Short mmCIF file of C-alpha atoms in Angstrom, two decimals:
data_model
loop_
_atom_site.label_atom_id
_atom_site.label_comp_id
_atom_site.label_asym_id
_atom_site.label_seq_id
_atom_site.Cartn_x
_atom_site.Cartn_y
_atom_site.Cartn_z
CA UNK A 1 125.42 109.76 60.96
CA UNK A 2 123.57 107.50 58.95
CA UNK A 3 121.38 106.59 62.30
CA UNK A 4 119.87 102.95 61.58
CA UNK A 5 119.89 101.47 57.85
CA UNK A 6 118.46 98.30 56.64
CA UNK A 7 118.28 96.80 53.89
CA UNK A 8 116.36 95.52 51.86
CA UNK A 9 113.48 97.52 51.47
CA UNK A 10 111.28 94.95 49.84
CA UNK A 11 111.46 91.09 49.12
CA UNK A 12 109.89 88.31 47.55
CA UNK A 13 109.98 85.13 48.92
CA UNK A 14 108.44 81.92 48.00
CA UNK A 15 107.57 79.60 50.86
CA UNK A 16 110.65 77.71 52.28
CA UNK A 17 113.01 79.96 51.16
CA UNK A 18 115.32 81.26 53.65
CA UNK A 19 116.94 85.27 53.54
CA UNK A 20 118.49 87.45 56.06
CA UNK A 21 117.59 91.20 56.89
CA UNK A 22 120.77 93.43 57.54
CA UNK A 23 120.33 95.75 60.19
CA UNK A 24 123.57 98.47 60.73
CA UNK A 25 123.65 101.21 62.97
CA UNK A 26 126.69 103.91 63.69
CA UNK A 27 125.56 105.91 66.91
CA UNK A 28 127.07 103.07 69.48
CA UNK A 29 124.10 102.05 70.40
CA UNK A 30 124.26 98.50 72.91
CA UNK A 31 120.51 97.65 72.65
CA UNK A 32 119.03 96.70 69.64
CA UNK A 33 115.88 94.76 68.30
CA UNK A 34 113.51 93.68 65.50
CA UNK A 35 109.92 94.32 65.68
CA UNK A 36 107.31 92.90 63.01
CA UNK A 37 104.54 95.37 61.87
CA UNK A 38 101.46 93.82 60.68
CA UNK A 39 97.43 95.80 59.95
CA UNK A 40 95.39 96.69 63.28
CA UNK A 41 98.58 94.62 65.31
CA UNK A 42 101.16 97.61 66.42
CA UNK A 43 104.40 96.25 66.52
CA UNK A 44 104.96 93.30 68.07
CA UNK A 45 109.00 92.42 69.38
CA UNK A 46 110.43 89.33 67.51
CA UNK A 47 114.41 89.56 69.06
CA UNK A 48 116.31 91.93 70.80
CA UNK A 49 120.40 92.42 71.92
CA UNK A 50 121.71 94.41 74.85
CA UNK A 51 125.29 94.22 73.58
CA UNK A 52 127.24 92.57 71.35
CA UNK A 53 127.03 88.61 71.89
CA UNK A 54 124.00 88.97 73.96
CA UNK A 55 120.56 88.23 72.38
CA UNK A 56 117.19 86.95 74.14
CA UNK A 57 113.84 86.49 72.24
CA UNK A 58 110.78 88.75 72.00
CA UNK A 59 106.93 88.18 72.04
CA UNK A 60 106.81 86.57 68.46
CA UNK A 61 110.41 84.82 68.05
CA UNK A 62 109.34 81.52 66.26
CA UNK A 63 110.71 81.16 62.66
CA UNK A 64 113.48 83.83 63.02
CA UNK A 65 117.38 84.01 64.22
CA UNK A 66 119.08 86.50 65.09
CA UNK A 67 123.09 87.39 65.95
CA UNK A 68 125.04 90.03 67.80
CA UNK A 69 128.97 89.40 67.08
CA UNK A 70 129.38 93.60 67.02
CA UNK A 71 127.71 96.75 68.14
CA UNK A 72 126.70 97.84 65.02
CA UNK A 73 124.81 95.13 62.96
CA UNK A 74 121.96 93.15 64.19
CA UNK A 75 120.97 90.44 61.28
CA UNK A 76 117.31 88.64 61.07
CA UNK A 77 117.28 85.55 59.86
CA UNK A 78 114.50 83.47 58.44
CA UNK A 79 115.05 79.98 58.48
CA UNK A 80 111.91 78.63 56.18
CA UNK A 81 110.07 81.53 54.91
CA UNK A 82 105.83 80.90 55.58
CA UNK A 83 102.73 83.09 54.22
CA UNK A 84 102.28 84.25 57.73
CA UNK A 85 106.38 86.10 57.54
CA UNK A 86 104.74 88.31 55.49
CA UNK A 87 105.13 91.58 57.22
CA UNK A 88 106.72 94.88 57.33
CA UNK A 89 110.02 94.65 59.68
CA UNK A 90 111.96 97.30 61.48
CA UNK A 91 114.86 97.08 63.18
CA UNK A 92 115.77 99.66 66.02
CA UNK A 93 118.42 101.05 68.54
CA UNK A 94 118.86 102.53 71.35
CA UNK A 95 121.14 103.65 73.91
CA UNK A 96 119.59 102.19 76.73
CA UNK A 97 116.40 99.59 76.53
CA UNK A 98 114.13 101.67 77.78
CA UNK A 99 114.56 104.79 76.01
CA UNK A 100 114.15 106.27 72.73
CA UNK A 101 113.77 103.60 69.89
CA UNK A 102 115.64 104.83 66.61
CA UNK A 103 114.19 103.06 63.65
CA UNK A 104 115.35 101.87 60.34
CA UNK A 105 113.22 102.59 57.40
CA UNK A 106 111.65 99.28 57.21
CA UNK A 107 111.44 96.23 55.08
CA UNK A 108 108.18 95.11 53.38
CA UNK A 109 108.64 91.19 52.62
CA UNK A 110 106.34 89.34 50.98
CA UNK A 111 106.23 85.69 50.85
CA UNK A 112 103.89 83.67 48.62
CA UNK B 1 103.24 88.97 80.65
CA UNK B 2 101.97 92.76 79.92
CA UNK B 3 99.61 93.61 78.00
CA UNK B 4 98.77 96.91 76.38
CA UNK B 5 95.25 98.25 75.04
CA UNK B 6 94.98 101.13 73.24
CA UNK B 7 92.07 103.27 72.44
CA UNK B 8 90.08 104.43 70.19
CA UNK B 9 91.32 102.51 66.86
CA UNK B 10 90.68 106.15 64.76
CA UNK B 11 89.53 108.94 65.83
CA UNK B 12 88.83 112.30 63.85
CA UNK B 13 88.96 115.28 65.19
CA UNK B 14 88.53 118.93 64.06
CA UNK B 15 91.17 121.09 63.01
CA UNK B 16 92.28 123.22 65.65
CA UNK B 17 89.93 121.07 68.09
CA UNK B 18 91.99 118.55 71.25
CA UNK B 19 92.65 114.61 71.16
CA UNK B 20 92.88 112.49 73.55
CA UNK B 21 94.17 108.59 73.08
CA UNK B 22 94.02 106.15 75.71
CA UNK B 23 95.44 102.97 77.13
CA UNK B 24 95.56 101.17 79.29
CA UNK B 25 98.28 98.46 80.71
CA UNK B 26 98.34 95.34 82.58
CA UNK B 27 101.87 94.59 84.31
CA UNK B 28 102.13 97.29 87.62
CA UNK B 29 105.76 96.52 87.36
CA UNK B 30 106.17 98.61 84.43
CA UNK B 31 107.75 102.08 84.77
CA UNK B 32 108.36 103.69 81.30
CA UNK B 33 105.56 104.68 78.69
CA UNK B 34 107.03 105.96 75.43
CA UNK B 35 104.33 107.37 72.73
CA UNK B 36 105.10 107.42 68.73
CA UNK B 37 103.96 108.47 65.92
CA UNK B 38 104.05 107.42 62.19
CA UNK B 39 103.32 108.57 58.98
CA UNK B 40 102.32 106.61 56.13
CA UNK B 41 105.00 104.71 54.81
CA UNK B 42 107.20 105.89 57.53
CA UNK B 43 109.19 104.75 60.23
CA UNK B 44 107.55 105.09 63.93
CA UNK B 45 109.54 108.30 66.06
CA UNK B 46 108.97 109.05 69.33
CA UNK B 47 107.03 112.09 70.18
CA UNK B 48 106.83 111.89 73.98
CA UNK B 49 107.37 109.29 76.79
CA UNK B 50 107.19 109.58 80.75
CA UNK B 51 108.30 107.64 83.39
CA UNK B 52 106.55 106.32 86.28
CA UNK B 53 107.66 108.47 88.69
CA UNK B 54 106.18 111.50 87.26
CA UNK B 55 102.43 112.32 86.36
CA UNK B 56 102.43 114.58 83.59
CA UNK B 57 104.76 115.57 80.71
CA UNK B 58 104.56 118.71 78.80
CA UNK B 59 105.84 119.52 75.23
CA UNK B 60 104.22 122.52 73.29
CA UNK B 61 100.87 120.84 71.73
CA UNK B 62 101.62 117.70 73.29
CA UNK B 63 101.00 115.91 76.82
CA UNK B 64 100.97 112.78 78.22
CA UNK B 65 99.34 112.00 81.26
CA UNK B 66 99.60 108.69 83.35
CA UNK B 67 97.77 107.18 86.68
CA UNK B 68 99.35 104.36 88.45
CA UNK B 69 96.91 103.50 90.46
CA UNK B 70 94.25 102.80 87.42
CA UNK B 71 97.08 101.69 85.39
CA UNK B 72 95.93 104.11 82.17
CA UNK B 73 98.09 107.00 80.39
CA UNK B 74 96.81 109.04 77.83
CA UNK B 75 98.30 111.44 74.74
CA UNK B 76 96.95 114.75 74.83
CA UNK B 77 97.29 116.63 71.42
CA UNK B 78 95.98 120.35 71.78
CA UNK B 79 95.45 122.63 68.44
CA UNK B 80 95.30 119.98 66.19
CA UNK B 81 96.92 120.41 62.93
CA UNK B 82 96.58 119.04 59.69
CA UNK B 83 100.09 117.14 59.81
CA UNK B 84 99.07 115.57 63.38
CA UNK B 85 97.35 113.38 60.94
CA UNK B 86 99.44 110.07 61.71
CA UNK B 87 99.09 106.46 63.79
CA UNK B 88 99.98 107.02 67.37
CA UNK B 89 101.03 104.10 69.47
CA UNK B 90 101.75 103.64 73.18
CA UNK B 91 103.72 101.79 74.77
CA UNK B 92 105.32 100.23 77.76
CA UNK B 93 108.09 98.57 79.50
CA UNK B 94 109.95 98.07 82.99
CA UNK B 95 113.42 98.04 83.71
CA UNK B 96 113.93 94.58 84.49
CA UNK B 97 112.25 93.63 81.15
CA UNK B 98 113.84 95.02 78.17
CA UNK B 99 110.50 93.97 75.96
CA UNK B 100 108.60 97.06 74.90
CA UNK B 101 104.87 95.48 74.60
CA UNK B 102 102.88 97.75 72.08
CA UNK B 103 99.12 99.32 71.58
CA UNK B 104 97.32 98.35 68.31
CA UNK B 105 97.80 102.24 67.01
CA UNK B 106 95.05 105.07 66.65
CA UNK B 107 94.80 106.31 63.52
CA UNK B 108 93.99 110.27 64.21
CA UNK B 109 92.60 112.13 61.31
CA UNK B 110 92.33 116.02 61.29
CA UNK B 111 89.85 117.26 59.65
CA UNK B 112 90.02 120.21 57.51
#
């Protein structure tokens, strides 16, 4: 199993520029979610999916989309990339919602 | 909405010597308290979590403790170790809310 795998690592943007993060996990996991990772701030929840076609927003949802149409991949969207999307992101899964969060590696973008 | 506090923000401890990180939450509806721990550069894992119908988890070095009443739970980390050097976050969650609200992270650094 290749658990939760995202990609890309790291990205540039310039402001107003619009990219997606891909998100892909193989253990059948129903929930899944994207968290934002920023100095001294934890991680904070920007969207999460119980199942495919279901998603409902986090604490921080405002400048991102996300989409659920199977089990396995969980895209982030940024619509209009701003100084303040710069961040490190993880996505996770998880059997249930309230157990055991497996995470991707991360993605550091940067947007100038 | 909940709210989660975490202290202290770093804390350095003797090899060998306990730690003890502490927070605190807001939402008495909540029920589940995961604690995780990353590396630098790496992705969180989970090290330990309870539930709220139990007051104290056990595994090897590690123990979590939580009061209901005062609405606290703490990581215990006994015989510290030079790789318990990491960020440790709490968090915590209910049931009927699938968002997992976050502590700001203690860094804990062992000393040699």
């Amino acid at each position: 199993n290749a658990g939760v795998t995202q990609t890309p690592k790291f990205q540039v943007l310039k402001t107003g520029q619009s990219m997606t993060l891909q998100c892909a996990q193989d253990m059948n996991h129903e929930y899944m979610s994207w968290y934002r990772q920023d100095p001294g701030m934890g991680l904070r929840l920007i969207h999460y999916s119980v199942g495919a076609g279901i998603t409902d927003q986090g604490e921080v949802p405002n400048g991102y989309n996300v989409s659920r149409s199977t089990t396995e991949d969980f895209p982030l969207r940024l619509l209009s990339a701003a100084p303040s999307q710069t961040s490190v992101y993880f996505c996770a899964s998880s059997p249930q919602p309230t157990g055991e969060l497996f995470f991707g590696e991360g993605s550091r973008l940067t947007v100038l | 909405g909940e709210n989660v506090e975490q202290h202290p923000s770093t804390l350095s401890v003797q090899e060998g010597d306990s730690a003890v990180i502490k927070c605190t939450y807001s939402d008495s509806a909540s029920n589940y308290f995961p604690w995780y721990k990353q590396e630098l550069g790496k992705r969180p894992q989970l090290i330990i979590d309870i539930r709220s119908n139990v007051g104290e988890k056990k595994d090897q070095r590690i123990a979590v403790t939580l009061n209901k009443t005062a609405k606290h739970f703490s990581l215990h980390i006994t015989e510290t170790q030079p790789e318990d050097s990491a960020v440790y976050f709490c968090a915590a969650s209910g049931d009927s809310n699938y968002q997992l609200i976050w502590g700001a992270g203690t860094k804990l650094i062992i000393k040699p």
